[in-house]
Backbone as ProteinMPNN parsed JSONL, in Angstrom:
{"seq_chain_A": "MGNAMSVFLMFGIVLTLVGTVGTGFVVYQRRLQWQEICRLADQQDCRKSK", "coords_chain_A": {"N_chain_A": [[45.361, 311.26, 14.946], [45.446, 309.293, 13.186], [46.688, 307.375, 14.681], [44.743, 306.812, 16.05], [42.948, 305.279, 14.555], [44.473, 303.184, 13.53], [44.872, 301.854, 15.887], [41.943, 301.722, 16.24], [41.246, 299.526, 13.838], [42.923, 297.891, 14.452], [41.803, 296.37, 17.303], [39.334, 295.968, 15.541], [40.483, 293.614, 13.682], [41.294, 291.877, 15.475], [38.671, 290.887, 16.518], [37.246, 290.581, 14.882], [38.405, 287.54, 14.402], [38.43, 286.963, 16.878], [35.885, 285.892, 16.593], [35.704, 284.431, 14.18], [36.864, 282.113, 14.99], [35.001, 281.182, 16.949], [33.245, 280.447, 16.397], [33.508, 278.801, 14.626], [34.766, 277.025, 15.906], [32.537, 276.374, 17.899], [30.793, 274.887, 15.667], [32.566, 272.763, 14.867], [32.604, 271.419, 17.316], [29.536, 271.064, 17.911], [29.241, 269.296, 15.412], [30.623, 266.578, 16.384], [29.197, 266.005, 18.243], [27.01, 265.07, 17.363], [28.57, 263.122, 15.699], [28.979, 261.478, 17.776], [26.375, 260.892, 18.617], [24.963, 259.534, 16.406], [26.955, 257.847, 16.595], [26.06, 256.226, 18.557], [23.233, 255.705, 18.462], [22.981, 254.23, 16.163], [21.674, 254.892, 13.376], [20.953, 255.056, 10.014], [20.345, 257.161, 8.679], [21.053, 259.149, 9.691], [22.895, 260.807, 9.267], [21.735, 262.275, 7.453], [19.865, 264.019, 8.375], [21.168, 265.667, 9.643]], "CA_chain_A": [[44.49, 310.478, 14.732], [45.764, 307.803, 12.383], [46.768, 305.965, 15.158], [43.413, 305.95, 17.276], [42.086, 304.522, 13.743], [45.324, 301.912, 13.539], [44.176, 301.074, 17.103], [40.581, 300.834, 15.806], [41.489, 298.511, 12.725], [43.431, 295.982, 14.78], [40.454, 295.738, 17.761], [38.115, 295.189, 14.486], [41.085, 292.586, 13.149], [41.114, 290.529, 16.519], [37.079, 291.054, 17.11], [36.806, 289.648, 13.597], [39.206, 286.861, 14.074], [37.736, 285.547, 17.506], [34.709, 285.347, 16.253], [35.005, 283.272, 13.453], [37.446, 280.747, 15.336], [34.882, 281.075, 18.239], [32.005, 280.322, 15.473], [34.074, 277.176, 14.031], [34.51, 275.704, 17.164], [30.97, 275.644, 18.159], [30.28, 274.022, 15.07], [33.341, 271.223, 15.076], [31.923, 270.784, 18.492], [28.074, 270.579, 17.496], [30.039, 268.231, 14.547], [31.417, 265.981, 17.219], [28.257, 265.762, 19.276], [26.33, 264.743, 15.935], [28.637, 262.046, 15.228], [28.643, 261.061, 18.818], [24.808, 260.719, 18.506], [24.85, 258.927, 15.816], [27.09, 256.006, 16.819], [25.347, 256.064, 19.804], [21.969, 255.616, 17.634], [23.473, 253.595, 15.266], [20.773, 255.195, 12.876], [21.428, 254.747, 8.794], [19.908, 257.734, 8.149], [21.847, 259.442, 10.63], [23.54, 261.964, 8.014], [20.896, 263.428, 6.549], [19.055, 264.891, 9.146], [22.079, 266.899, 10.016]], "C_chain_A": [[44.761, 309.004, 13.539], [46.573, 307.212, 13.109], [45.919, 305.605, 16.446], [42.721, 305.379, 15.732], [43.135, 303.45, 13.646], [44.751, 301.184, 14.445], [42.702, 300.783, 16.663], [40.506, 299.833, 15.014], [41.558, 297.627, 13.6], [42.448, 295.678, 15.889], [39.744, 295.569, 16.701], [38.984, 293.977, 14.557], [41.037, 291.402, 14.474], [39.421, 289.905, 16.775], [36.978, 289.808, 15.979], [37.629, 287.904, 14.078], [38.907, 285.602, 15.694], [36.498, 285.036, 17.829], [34.671, 284.396, 15.617], [35.966, 282.224, 13.938], [36.306, 280.722, 16.626], [33.032, 280.372, 17.46], [32.448, 278.342, 14.74], [34.161, 276.232, 15.145], [33.08, 275.231, 18.032], [30.367, 274.411, 17.318], [31.068, 272.965, 15.224], [32.465, 270.598, 16.929], [30.618, 270.271, 17.902], [28.48, 268.705, 16.427], [30.39, 266.395, 15.412], [30.577, 264.923, 18.296], [27.456, 264.689, 18.048], [26.9, 262.908, 15.467], [28.88, 261.046, 16.361], [26.795, 259.949, 19.374], [24.453, 259.523, 17.586], [25.549, 257.435, 15.835], [26.743, 255.214, 17.743], [23.768, 254.759, 19.414], [21.788, 254.332, 16.771], [22.339, 253.307, 13.935], [21.37, 254.924, 11.379], [21.111, 256.438, 8.332], [20.633, 259.402, 8.286], [21.889, 261.352, 9.482], [22.675, 262.85, 7.228], [20.038, 264.299, 7.057], [20.194, 265.694, 10.345], [21.06, 268.176, 9.495]], "O_chain_A": [[44.111, 307.972, 13.373], [47.341, 306.439, 12.537], [46.059, 304.787, 17.356], [41.607, 304.928, 15.999], [42.509, 302.392, 13.695], [44.191, 300.115, 14.198], [42.291, 299.625, 16.736], [39.645, 299.017, 15.345], [40.734, 296.729, 13.77], [41.977, 294.561, 15.673], [39.198, 294.49, 16.933], [38.579, 293.121, 15.344], [40.756, 290.216, 14.303], [39.102, 288.768, 17.122], [36.741, 288.608, 16.118], [36.788, 287.033, 13.854], [39.013, 284.381, 15.812], [36.067, 284.266, 18.687], [33.961, 283.439, 15.928], [35.928, 281.234, 13.207], [36.812, 280.097, 17.558], [32.026, 279.995, 18.06], [31.86, 277.277, 14.548], [33.77, 275.071, 15.27], [32.74, 274.177, 18.568], [29.773, 273.416, 17.733], [30.494, 272.003, 15.735], [31.97, 269.537, 17.308], [30.58, 269.136, 17.426], [28.144, 267.544, 16.659], [30.325, 265.305, 14.843], [30.851, 263.861, 18.855], [27.535, 263.467, 18.172], [26.236, 261.932, 15.119], [28.993, 259.857, 16.062], [26.415, 258.982, 20.034], [23.718, 258.621, 17.988], [25.133, 256.358, 15.407], [26.928, 254.006, 17.889], [23.445, 253.647, 19.833], [20.794, 253.611, 16.683], [22.064, 252.197, 13.481], [22.512, 254.478, 11.483], [21.894, 256.852, 7.477], [20.726, 260.351, 7.508], [21.233, 262.364, 9.236], [22.914, 263.86, 6.565], [19.499, 265.204, 6.42], [20.0, 266.114, 11.486], [21.424, 269.346, 9.618]]}, "name": "protein", "num_of_chains": 1, "seq": "MGNAMSVFLMFGIVLTLVGTVGTGFVVYQRRLQWQEICRLADQQDCRKSK"}
């Protein structure tokens, strides 16, 4: 029983890590896109409209 519990715990930790990294990557990509759009548009109020 303890073995199954530890496997379940490891699976949960891996899932949490993958979810955190995935979310961070998406946010990072979005921020890069925003910077690109801001550079192309060359607007002053671009940082406010995040």
